[in-house]
Structure formats: C-alpha cells, structure tokens
C-alpha cells in the first residue's frame, strides 16, 4: 500500500498566521504584488517540505502548477499580470535537486503510470 505525506509549503512557515499576498518569482526572488520580498519565507517552506520528504522517504511529489513554491513546468512571470512562463517554483526545484520526481496536477496520468510500476 503506498504511503502518502501531505504538506503545504505556504503554511509551513512564519507567514501562516496572516493572509499571503499573491507572490511571483522575478530574478530569483519571490515578491508579492505589494513589493514585499518573501523569498526567505518561501525558501523556509521549501526546506521544510524537503525535510519531510527525506524523513518519510518520499520519491514522488504532486505539486500545484504555476505556484512560486510548487510550479513544476510554469510559474508566473513576476510582473503580477497573469502571464505564465516556463520555470520552477522554489520547492519544486529543491525537491528535483534532491532526487525527488516532481509532477504537477496536469501530469497526474504520468504519475499514476510511475506509481503502477
């Protein structure tokens, strides 16, 4: 029976007690639509997700496409105008760097195939 671990990178850091303004990645930094640099908080969330994955021997992750944390194939362009570009969110990039296969919700059929092997 497969074992699952759920985690949300956005609520696993200090910003979890207040609403999070929309944030996008621009030039390697995560910035809200109000101009607040929240890169450190998003990196903390990514690190927490990685540690949970390591602790639970996670090999595959299903993440939310286009998110500055979880985007697997696309992220928003950083100008807060709803335009998507090719790229990785901070958590997705960190998990991939550490050998975890990352899928987006748009890739569920591919994930199911991998899990069935």
XYZ file of N, CA and C in Angstrom:
351
model
N 0.843 -1.178 0.000
C 0.000 0.000 0.000
C 0.892 1.247 0.000
N 0.704 2.153 -0.966
C 1.523 3.375 -0.997
C 1.320 4.223 0.247
N 2.369 4.891 0.643
C 2.325 5.800 1.786
C 2.343 7.225 1.250
N 1.518 8.088 1.809
C 1.410 9.468 1.345
C 1.778 10.432 2.459
N 2.375 11.531 2.084
C 2.699 12.613 3.013
C 2.153 13.896 2.409
N 1.333 14.619 3.132
C 0.831 15.895 2.621
C 1.554 17.040 3.316
N 1.777 18.095 2.548
C 2.451 19.275 3.084
C 2.065 20.465 2.218
N 1.948 21.617 2.833
C 1.737 22.847 2.077
C 2.861 23.803 2.442
N 3.694 24.098 1.470
C 4.863 24.951 1.706
C 4.486 26.353 2.141
N 3.305 26.802 1.736
C 2.899 28.171 2.065
C 2.441 28.307 3.507
N 1.985 27.220 4.130
C 1.532 27.350 5.512
C 2.528 26.794 6.513
N 3.660 26.318 6.042
C 4.659 25.766 6.933
C 5.775 26.748 7.265
N 5.497 28.003 7.164
C 6.490 28.990 7.570
C 5.802 30.104 8.355
N 6.552 31.043 8.819
C 6.058 32.050 9.756
C 4.918 32.909 9.229
N 4.694 32.961 7.923
C 3.626 33.785 7.365
C 2.258 33.124 7.497
N 2.196 31.931 8.073
C 0.953 31.180 8.094
C -0.153 31.845 8.915
N 0.189 32.793 9.771
C -0.826 33.409 10.617
C -1.478 34.631 9.983
N -1.023 35.043 8.820
C -1.646 36.182 8.159
C -1.851 35.855 6.687
N -2.780 36.523 6.054
C -3.008 36.232 4.631
C -1.748 36.482 3.799
N -1.555 35.649 2.814
C -0.405 35.794 1.932
C -0.850 36.539 0.679
N -0.215 37.655 0.415
C -0.493 38.397 -0.817
C 0.017 37.577 -1.990
N -0.598 37.717 -3.160
C -0.104 36.995 -4.326
C 1.390 37.273 -4.528
N 2.134 36.199 -4.762
C 3.582 36.330 -4.924
C 4.013 35.624 -6.205
N 5.060 36.158 -6.810
C 5.622 35.596 -8.031
C 7.139 35.693 -7.969
N 7.794 34.856 -8.749
C 9.259 34.851 -8.805
C 9.721 35.800 -9.902
N 10.650 36.665 -9.533
C 11.282 37.549 -10.522
C 12.756 37.677 -10.158
N 13.599 37.374 -11.114
C 15.045 37.452 -10.935
C 15.510 36.701 -9.691
N 14.949 35.505 -9.491
C 15.365 34.649 -8.388
C 14.783 34.990 -7.026
N 13.974 36.029 -6.959
C 13.360 36.432 -5.691
C 11.857 36.234 -5.785
N 11.229 35.927 -4.647
C 9.774 35.830 -4.580
C 9.269 37.143 -4.007
N 8.441 37.830 -4.782
C 7.973 39.170 -4.420
C 6.455 39.204 -4.525
N 5.812 39.817 -3.516
C 4.359 39.934 -3.541
C 3.938 41.059 -4.478
N 2.645 41.101 -4.743
C 2.120 42.179 -5.584
C 2.215 43.538 -4.892
N 2.552 43.540 -3.610
C 2.756 44.786 -2.864
C 4.238 45.166 -2.794
N 5.093 44.364 -3.449
C 6.523 44.652 -3.482
C 7.320 44.072 -2.328
N 6.695 43.269 -1.485
C 7.382 42.676 -0.339
C 8.201 41.460 -0.788
N 9.478 41.436 -0.430
C 10.345 40.305 -0.742
C 10.096 39.207 0.290
N 9.528 38.086 -0.154
C 9.198 36.972 0.744
C 10.006 35.720 0.390
N 11.132 35.924 -0.266
C 11.972 34.804 -0.693
C 12.365 33.924 0.480
N 12.801 34.533 1.559
C 13.263 33.760 2.715
C 12.152 32.867 3.265
N 10.945 33.387 3.353
C 9.834 32.590 3.853
C 9.526 31.419 2.922
N 9.578 31.668 1.612
C 9.308 30.600 0.655
C 10.432 29.563 0.671
N 11.669 29.993 0.878
C 12.781 29.049 0.991
C 12.628 28.195 2.246
N 12.179 28.815 3.330
C 11.932 28.062 4.560
C 10.877 26.992 4.320
N 9.794 27.348 3.658
C 8.755 26.369 3.340
C 9.291 25.242 2.478
N 10.122 25.563 1.499
C 10.721 24.544 0.634
C 11.617 23.609 1.443
N 12.407 24.167 2.344
C 13.285 23.345 3.178
C 12.495 22.423 4.092
N 11.396 22.918 4.648
C 10.542 22.083 5.495
C 9.957 20.937 4.672
N 9.501 21.241 3.460
C 8.952 20.196 2.585
C 10.015 19.144 2.276
N 11.232 19.588 1.973
C 12.306 18.640 1.679
C 12.606 17.757 2.883
N 12.683 18.343 4.052
C 12.967 17.548 5.248
C 11.872 16.515 5.497
N 10.608 16.892 5.294
C 9.510 15.923 5.438
C 9.629 14.811 4.404
N 10.004 15.171 3.192
C 10.186 14.160 2.146
C 11.307 13.200 2.511
N 12.409 13.731 2.990
C 13.533 12.870 3.387
C 13.145 11.966 4.549
N 12.502 12.551 5.561
C 12.096 11.802 6.749
C 11.158 10.658 6.390
N 10.288 10.875 5.424
C 9.285 9.882 5.054
C 9.648 9.111 3.778
N 10.881 9.268 3.323
C 11.396 8.559 2.150
C 10.492 8.741 0.926
N 10.067 9.972 0.714
C 9.207 10.302 -0.418
C 10.042 10.261 -1.695
N 9.516 9.624 -2.723
C 10.215 9.537 -4.008
C 9.525 10.348 -5.097
N 8.228 10.654 -4.891
C 7.435 11.374 -5.879
C 6.652 12.473 -5.177
N 6.502 13.608 -5.850
C 5.726 14.708 -5.288
C 4.737 15.204 -6.337
N 3.529 15.497 -5.893
C 2.490 16.082 -6.736
C 2.283 17.507 -6.242
N 2.637 18.477 -7.077
C 2.614 19.878 -6.674
C 1.708 20.698 -7.585
N 1.352 21.890 -7.129
C 0.444 22.784 -7.843
C 1.193 23.584 -8.901
N 0.800 23.402 -10.136
C 1.439 24.099 -11.254
C 1.322 25.615 -11.111
N 2.351 26.313 -11.519
C 2.449 27.773 -11.623
C 2.673 28.501 -10.305
N 2.644 27.812 -9.198
C 2.877 28.428 -7.897
C 4.350 28.801 -7.738
N 4.661 29.901 -7.028
C 6.064 30.250 -6.800
C 6.768 29.224 -5.905
N 6.000 28.417 -5.193
C 6.571 27.322 -4.417
C 6.633 26.056 -5.249
N 5.515 25.709 -5.847
C 5.325 24.364 -6.378
C 5.319 24.240 -7.886
N 5.374 25.316 -8.616
C 5.315 25.227 -10.070
C 6.311 24.223 -10.617
N 5.838 23.280 -11.412
C 6.700 22.228 -11.958
C 7.185 22.557 -13.370
N 6.309 23.116 -14.161
C 6.650 23.434 -15.550
C 6.532 24.922 -15.847
N 5.630 25.577 -15.133
C 5.416 27.007 -15.343
C 5.320 27.742 -14.011
N 5.681 29.012 -14.073
C 5.475 29.953 -12.967
C 4.974 31.243 -13.608
N 4.472 32.155 -12.797
C 4.079 33.454 -13.342
C 5.330 34.302 -13.572
N 5.251 35.234 -14.491
C 6.426 35.970 -14.970
C 7.019 36.991 -13.993
N 6.421 37.164 -12.831
C 6.972 38.070 -11.829
C 6.475 39.493 -11.930
N 5.605 39.744 -12.902
C 5.095 41.109 -13.092
C 3.641 41.248 -12.644
N 3.102 40.196 -12.055
C 1.747 40.201 -11.493
C 0.696 40.640 -12.516
N 0.775 40.032 -13.693
C -0.191 40.365 -14.740
C -0.858 39.106 -15.311
N -0.634 37.960 -14.631
C -1.287 36.722 -15.030
C -0.624 35.983 -16.178
N 0.598 36.348 -16.519
C 1.300 35.715 -17.635
C 2.213 34.605 -17.093
N 2.065 33.410 -17.659
C 2.892 32.282 -17.241
C 4.083 32.124 -18.177
N 5.199 31.688 -17.565
C 6.411 31.396 -18.323
C 6.935 30.032 -17.873
N 7.840 29.476 -18.644
C 8.468 28.222 -18.262
C 9.341 28.471 -17.039
N 9.243 27.589 -16.051
C 10.072 27.747 -14.866
C 9.638 26.842 -13.739
N 10.434 26.835 -12.680
C 10.187 26.016 -11.497
C 9.975 26.896 -10.274
N 9.056 26.483 -9.405
C 8.909 27.119 -8.103
C 10.052 26.677 -7.193
N 10.219 27.358 -6.078
C 11.343 27.074 -5.183
C 11.306 25.657 -4.624
N 10.140 25.200 -4.189
C 10.036 23.850 -3.632
C 10.260 22.802 -4.709
N 9.643 22.984 -5.855
C 9.819 22.028 -6.951
C 11.292 21.895 -7.302
N 11.981 23.007 -7.437
C 13.396 22.983 -7.796
C 14.225 22.266 -6.733
N 13.938 22.529 -5.462
C 14.700 21.908 -4.377
C 14.459 20.399 -4.331
N 13.210 19.982 -4.506
C 12.916 18.550 -4.486
C 13.595 17.840 -5.652
N 13.507 18.421 -6.837
C 14.156 17.823 -8.008
C 15.663 17.719 -7.788
N 16.256 18.782 -7.265
C 17.700 18.797 -6.993
C 18.098 17.670 -6.039
N 17.155 17.263 -5.192
C 17.422 16.221 -4.207
C 16.872 14.860 -4.621
N 16.617 14.688 -5.905
C 16.274 13.372 -6.432
C 14.830 12.945 -6.322
N 13.946 13.853 -5.979
C 12.524 13.520 -5.884
C 11.869 13.869 -7.210
N 11.133 12.919 -7.775
C 10.433 13.176 -9.033
C 9.214 14.040 -8.742
N 9.105 15.161 -9.438
C 8.027 16.116 -9.201
C 7.077 16.132 -10.391
N 5.782 16.075 -10.082
C 4.716 16.131 -11.070
C 3.765 17.252 -10.691
N 3.106 17.833 -11.682
C 2.054 18.819 -11.400
C 0.705 18.132 -11.548
N -0.346 18.840 -11.156
C -1.698 18.279 -11.304
C -2.040 18.026 -12.766
N -1.322 18.673 -13.657
C -1.527 18.458 -15.089
C -0.848 17.178 -15.574
N -0.062 16.554 -14.710
C 0.678 15.352 -15.075
C 0.232 14.131 -14.280
N -0.965 14.155 -13.741
C -1.441 13.035 -12.925
C -1.410 11.706 -13.680
N -1.828 11.636 -14.947
C -1.726 10.343 -15.646
C -0.284 9.795 -15.681
N 0.698 10.649 -15.871
C 2.096 10.219 -15.873
C 2.509 9.733 -14.494
N 2.063 10.412 -13.442
C 2.365 9.998 -12.067
C 1.745 8.635 -11.781
N 0.509 8.438 -12.203
C -0.163 7.149 -11.982
C 0.610 6.022 -12.663
N 1.096 6.267 -13.853
C 1.891 5.255 -14.560
C 3.154 4.907 -13.764
N 3.826 5.923 -13.261
C 5.046 5.692 -12.494
C 4.740 4.917 -11.218
N 3.653 5.259 -10.544
C 3.293 4.582 -9.293
C 2.876 3.129 -9.539
N 2.361 2.837 -10.730
C 1.896 1.487 -11.041
C 3.057 0.533 -11.353
N 4.240 1.079 -11.599
C 5.395 0.220 -11.944
C 5.882 -0.591 -10.783
